[in-house]
PDB file of C-alpha atoms in Angstrom:
ATOM      1  CA  MET A 145      -0.008  -0.098   0.029  1.00  0.00           C
ATOM      2  CA  CYS A 146       2.982   2.664   0.893  1.00  0.00           C
ATOM      3  CA  THR A 147       4.800   1.571  -2.532  1.00  0.00           C
ATOM      4  CA  LEU A 148       1.174   2.514  -4.218  1.00  0.00           C
ATOM      5  CA  ILE A 149       0.951   5.933  -2.260  1.00  0.00           C
ATOM      6  CA  ALA A 150       4.108   6.485  -3.676  1.00  0.00           C
ATOM      7  CA  ARG A 151       3.600   5.806  -7.594  1.00  0.00           C
ATOM      8  CA  ALA A 152       0.835   7.822  -7.071  1.00  0.00           C
ATOM      9  CA  SER A 153       2.588  10.403  -5.620  1.00  0.00           C
ATOM     10  CA  VAL A 154       4.967  10.825  -8.290  1.00  0.00           C
ATOM     11  CA  VAL A 155       2.324  11.268 -10.996  1.00  0.00           C
ATOM     12  CA  ALA A 156       0.807  13.784  -8.771  1.00  0.00           C
ATOM     13  CA  ALA A 157       4.024  15.804  -8.630  1.00  0.00           C
ATOM     14  CA  LEU A 158       4.449  14.589 -12.489  1.00  0.00           C
ATOM     15  CA  ALA A 159       1.035  16.338 -12.872  1.00  0.00           C
ATOM     16  CA  ALA A 160       1.721  19.635 -11.226  1.00  0.00           C
ATOM     17  CA  THR A 161       5.012  20.200 -13.197  1.00  0.00           C
ATOM     18  CA  GLY A 162       4.366  21.894 -16.062  1.00  0.00           C
ATOM     19  CA  SER A 163       7.480  20.741 -17.589  1.00  0.00           C
ATOM     20  CA  VAL A 164       6.811  17.135 -19.143  1.00  0.00           C
ATOM     21  CA  ALA A 165       7.037  16.164 -22.856  1.00  0.00           C
ATOM     22  CA  ALA A 166       4.226  15.090 -25.173  1.00  0.00           C
ATOM     23  CA  VAL A 167       6.595  11.580 -25.654  1.00  0.00           C
ATOM     24  CA  PRO A 168       9.243   9.705 -24.198  1.00  0.00           C
ATOM     25  CA  LEU A 169      12.481   8.954 -25.267  1.00  0.00           C
ATOM     26  CA  LEU A 170      11.751   5.657 -26.848  1.00  0.00           C
ATOM     27  CA  ILE A 171      12.145   4.795 -30.368  1.00  0.00           C
ATOM     28  CA  PRO A 172       8.989   3.992 -32.283  1.00  0.00           C
ATOM     29  CA  GLY A 173       9.460  -0.184 -33.425  1.00  0.00           C
ATOM     30  CA  LEU A 174       8.911  -3.654 -32.420  1.00  0.00           C
ATOM     31  CA  TYR A 175       9.154  -4.580 -29.221  1.00  0.00           C
ATOM     32  CA  GLN A 176       9.525  -7.428 -26.887  1.00  0.00           C
ATOM     33  CA  VAL A 177       7.606  -7.342 -23.363  1.00  0.00           C
ATOM     34  CA  GLU A 178       7.930  -9.560 -20.506  1.00  0.00           C
ATOM     35  CA  VAL A 179       4.723  -9.506 -18.677  1.00  0.00           C
ATOM     36  CA  ARG A 180       4.291 -10.640 -15.423  1.00  0.00           C
ATOM     37  CA  ILE A 181       1.687 -10.444 -12.654  1.00  0.00           C
ATOM     38  CA  ALA A 182       2.204 -10.450  -9.022  1.00  0.00           C
ATOM     39  CA  LEU A 183      -0.374 -10.436  -6.007  1.00  0.00           C
ATOM     40  CA  PRO A 184       0.393  -9.536  -2.368  1.00  0.00           C
ATOM     41  CA  ASN A 185       1.465 -12.739  -0.660  1.00  0.00           C
ATOM     42  CA  VAL A 186       1.324 -15.260  -3.634  1.00  0.00           C
ATOM     43  CA  GLN A 187       4.645 -16.984  -4.701  1.00  0.00           C
ATOM     44  CA  ASP A 188       4.668 -17.531  -8.450  1.00  0.00           C
ATOM     45  CA  ALA A 189       1.174 -15.870  -9.244  1.00  0.00           C
ATOM     46  CA  ALA A 190       1.452 -16.311 -12.781  1.00  0.00           C
ATOM     47  CA  THR A 191       4.597 -17.299 -15.095  1.00  0.00           C
ATOM     48  CA  PRO A 192       6.167 -14.844 -17.126  1.00  0.00           C
ATOM     49  CA  VAL A 193       4.379 -14.081 -20.746  1.00  0.00           C
ATOM     50  CA  VAL A 194       6.389 -12.698 -23.219  1.00  0.00           C
ATOM     51  CA  VAL A 195       5.158 -10.633 -26.047  1.00  0.00           C
ATOM     52  CA  THR A 196       6.076  -8.791 -29.732  1.00  0.00           C
ATOM     53  CA  ARG A 197       4.319  -5.787 -30.359  1.00  0.00           C
ATOM     54  CA  CYS A 198       4.844  -3.276 -32.360  1.00  0.00           C
ATOM     55  CA  LEU A 199       4.784   0.366 -30.587  1.00  0.00           C
ATOM     56  CA  SER A 200       3.789   3.311 -33.022  1.00  0.00           C
ATOM     57  CA  PRO A 201       4.991   7.263 -33.002  1.00  0.00           C
ATOM     58  CA  ALA A 202       0.883   7.710 -31.442  1.00  0.00           C
ATOM     59  CA  ASP A 203       1.138   4.634 -29.189  1.00  0.00           C
ATOM     60  CA  LEU A 204       4.202   6.458 -27.281  1.00  0.00           C
ATOM     61  CA  GLU A 205       2.120  10.080 -27.748  1.00  0.00           C
ATOM     62  CA  SER A 206      -0.785   8.791 -25.936  1.00  0.00           C
ATOM     63  CA  GLY A 207       0.633   6.446 -23.419  1.00  0.00           C
ATOM     64  CA  ARG A 208      -1.215   3.096 -24.300  1.00  0.00           C
ATOM     65  CA  ALA A 209       2.872   1.870 -25.410  1.00  0.00           C
ATOM     66  CA  PHE A 210       2.853   1.234 -21.762  1.00  0.00           C
ATOM     67  CA  PHE A 211      -0.560   0.264 -20.983  1.00  0.00           C
ATOM     68  CA  VAL A 212      -1.827  -3.355 -19.286  1.00  0.00           C
ATOM     69  CA  LEU A 213      -0.740  -6.056 -21.592  1.00  0.00           C
ATOM     70  CA  SER A 214      -2.215  -8.958 -19.089  1.00  0.00           C
ATOM     71  CA  ARG A 215      -5.766 -10.288 -19.172  1.00  0.00           C
ATOM     72  CA  ASN A 216      -6.789  -7.927 -16.841  1.00  0.00           C
ATOM     73  CA  PRO A 217     -10.637  -5.925 -16.507  1.00  0.00           C
ATOM     74  CA  LEU A 218      -9.120  -2.925 -15.908  1.00  0.00           C
ATOM     75  CA  LYS A 219      -7.839  -3.274 -19.510  1.00  0.00           C
ATOM     76  CA  ASN A 220     -11.090  -1.831 -21.088  1.00  0.00           C
ATOM     77  CA  CYS A 221     -11.120   1.243 -18.788  1.00  0.00           C
ATOM     78  CA  ASP A 222      -9.666   4.988 -19.506  1.00  0.00           C
ATOM     79  CA  LEU A 223      -5.877   5.705 -19.492  1.00  0.00           C
ATOM     80  CA  LEU A 224      -6.260   9.507 -17.405  1.00  0.00           C
ATOM     81  CA  ASP A 225      -3.016  11.831 -16.655  1.00  0.00           C
ATOM     82  CA  TYR A 226      -0.262  10.557 -19.018  1.00  0.00           C
ATOM     83  CA  ARG A 227       3.269  11.784 -18.594  1.00  0.00           C
ATOM     84  CA  ALA A 228       5.990  11.485 -19.717  1.00  0.00           C
ATOM     85  CA  THR A 229       9.619  13.462 -19.473  1.00  0.00           C
ATOM     86  CA  ASP A 230      12.753  11.879 -21.428  1.00  0.00           C
ATOM     87  CA  THR A 231      13.120   8.774 -18.810  1.00  0.00           C
ATOM     88  CA  ALA A 232       9.691   8.559 -17.516  1.00  0.00           C
ATOM     89  CA  ALA A 233       6.358   7.930 -18.121  1.00  0.00           C
ATOM     90  CA  THR A 234       3.150   7.180 -15.703  1.00  0.00           C
ATOM     91  CA  TYR A 235      -0.552   7.511 -15.846  1.00  0.00           C
ATOM     92  CA  ARG A 236      -3.555   6.465 -13.685  1.00  0.00           C
ATOM     93  CA  ILE A 237      -6.628   4.042 -14.900  1.00  0.00           C
ATOM     94  CA  ALA A 238     -10.068   4.649 -13.703  1.00  0.00           C
ATOM     95  CA  CYS A 239     -12.988   2.369 -14.381  1.00  0.00           C
ATOM     96  CA  PRO A 240     -16.775   4.183 -14.064  1.00  0.00           C
ATOM     97  CA  GLY A 241     -19.086   1.719 -12.043  1.00  0.00           C
ATOM     98  CA  PRO A 242     -19.864   2.019  -8.568  1.00  0.00           C
ATOM     99  CA  ASN A 243     -17.166  -1.004  -7.616  1.00  0.00           C
ATOM    100  CA  LYS A 244     -14.060   0.631  -9.963  1.00  0.00           C
ATOM    101  CA  GLY A 245     -11.054  -0.382 -10.015  1.00  0.00           C
ATOM    102  CA  SER A 246      -8.250   1.634 -10.848  1.00  0.00           C
ATOM    103  CA  ALA A 247      -4.217   1.368 -10.939  1.00  0.00           C
ATOM    104  CA  VAL A 248      -0.944   3.356 -11.050  1.00  0.00           C
ATOM    105  CA  ALA A 249       1.331   2.974 -13.265  1.00  0.00           C
ATOM    106  CA  VAL A 250       5.494   4.156 -13.709  1.00  0.00           C
ATOM    107  CA  PHE A 251       7.903   3.455 -16.335  1.00  0.00           C
ATOM    108  CA  GLU A 252      11.226   4.027 -16.952  1.00  0.00           C
ATOM    109  CA  THR A 253      12.618   4.525 -20.281  1.00  0.00           C
ATOM    110  CA  THR A 254      15.479   4.919 -22.740  1.00  0.00           C
ATOM    111  CA  ALA A 255      15.988   4.990 -26.206  1.00  0.00           C
ATOM    112  CA  THR A 256      15.156   1.087 -26.840  1.00  0.00           C
ATOM    113  CA  THR A 257      14.155  -0.621 -23.585  1.00  0.00           C
ATOM    114  CA  TYR A 258      11.100   0.348 -20.712  1.00  0.00           C
ATOM    115  CA  ARG A 259      10.759  -1.052 -17.638  1.00  0.00           C
ATOM    116  CA  GLY A 260       7.633  -0.205 -15.092  1.00  0.00           C
ATOM    117  CA  SER A 261       4.905  -1.514 -13.194  1.00  0.00           C
ATOM    118  CA  ILE A 262       1.518  -1.101 -12.972  1.00  0.00           C
ATOM    119  CA  LYS A 263      -0.275  -1.189  -9.228  1.00  0.00           C
ATOM    120  CA  MET A 264      -4.026  -2.491  -9.853  1.00  0.00           C
ATOM    121  CA  ASN A 265      -6.963  -1.844  -7.257  1.00  0.00           C
ATOM    122  CA  MET A 266      -9.694  -4.254  -8.977  1.00  0.00           C
ATOM    123  CA  GLY A 267     -12.209  -2.406  -6.774  1.00  0.00           C
ATOM    124  CA  GLY A 268     -15.411  -4.308  -5.258  1.00  0.00           C
ATOM    125  CA  LYS A 269     -12.967  -7.231  -5.021  1.00  0.00           C
ATOM    126  CA  ASN A 270     -10.729  -5.889  -2.512  1.00  0.00           C
ATOM    127  CA  MET A 271      -7.825  -7.329  -4.365  1.00  0.00           C
ATOM    128  CA  THR A 272      -4.857  -5.468  -5.766  1.00  0.00           C
ATOM    129  CA  MET A 273      -2.195  -6.982  -7.786  1.00  0.00           C
ATOM    130  CA  SER A 274       0.668  -5.295  -9.855  1.00  0.00           C
ATOM    131  CA  GLU A 275       1.723  -6.121 -13.715  1.00  0.00           C
ATOM    132  CA  THR A 276       5.078  -5.692 -14.410  1.00  0.00           C
ATOM    133  CA  GLN A 277       6.620  -5.180 -17.897  1.00  0.00           C
ATOM    134  CA  ALA A 278      10.026  -5.437 -19.136  1.00  0.00           C
ATOM    135  CA  GLY A 279      10.015  -4.209 -22.985  1.00  0.00           C
ATOM    136  CA  LYS A 280      13.525  -4.073 -25.431  1.00  0.00           C
ATOM    137  CA  ARG A 281      13.201  -2.667 -29.254  1.00  0.00           C
ATOM    138  CA  ILE A 282      14.458  -5.815 -31.168  1.00  0.00           C
ATOM    139  CA  GLY A 283      13.826  -3.840 -34.785  1.00  0.00           C
ATOM    140  CA  ASN A 284      11.493  -2.254 -36.828  1.00  0.00           C
ATOM    141  CA  CYS A 285       8.096  -3.187 -36.628  1.00  0.00           C
ATOM    142  CA  PRO A 286       6.763  -4.774 -39.836  1.00  0.00           C
TER     143      PRO A 286
END
């Protein structure tokens, strides 16, 4: 919970500053991404999955480059407050409804790699989980 609050503080701090860039330094292209799901107090909740995906300039500008990749109901919710600098990207997720889920995401970026996590609260299920992603550029998109 403290980590989630700390990450939320990072998002708030970035939102409060006027010095955020529209796009991270990450170069568009074909990326191999390792995706891991973690649940508190559960060791090896799921085996890591490796996906290959094409990241376009539009994906980087909108934040969709760093969005949820796992099978997760938050995948269908809104990405809000996306902020990017040369070395980081942050956003939050908010779902509609009475038992709405939410999330805070923080990613570090270089020109050809990114790594970060999405800390999720599943709303009415009173469950938290995180998705970590580690991506590296492997070439140009087909």
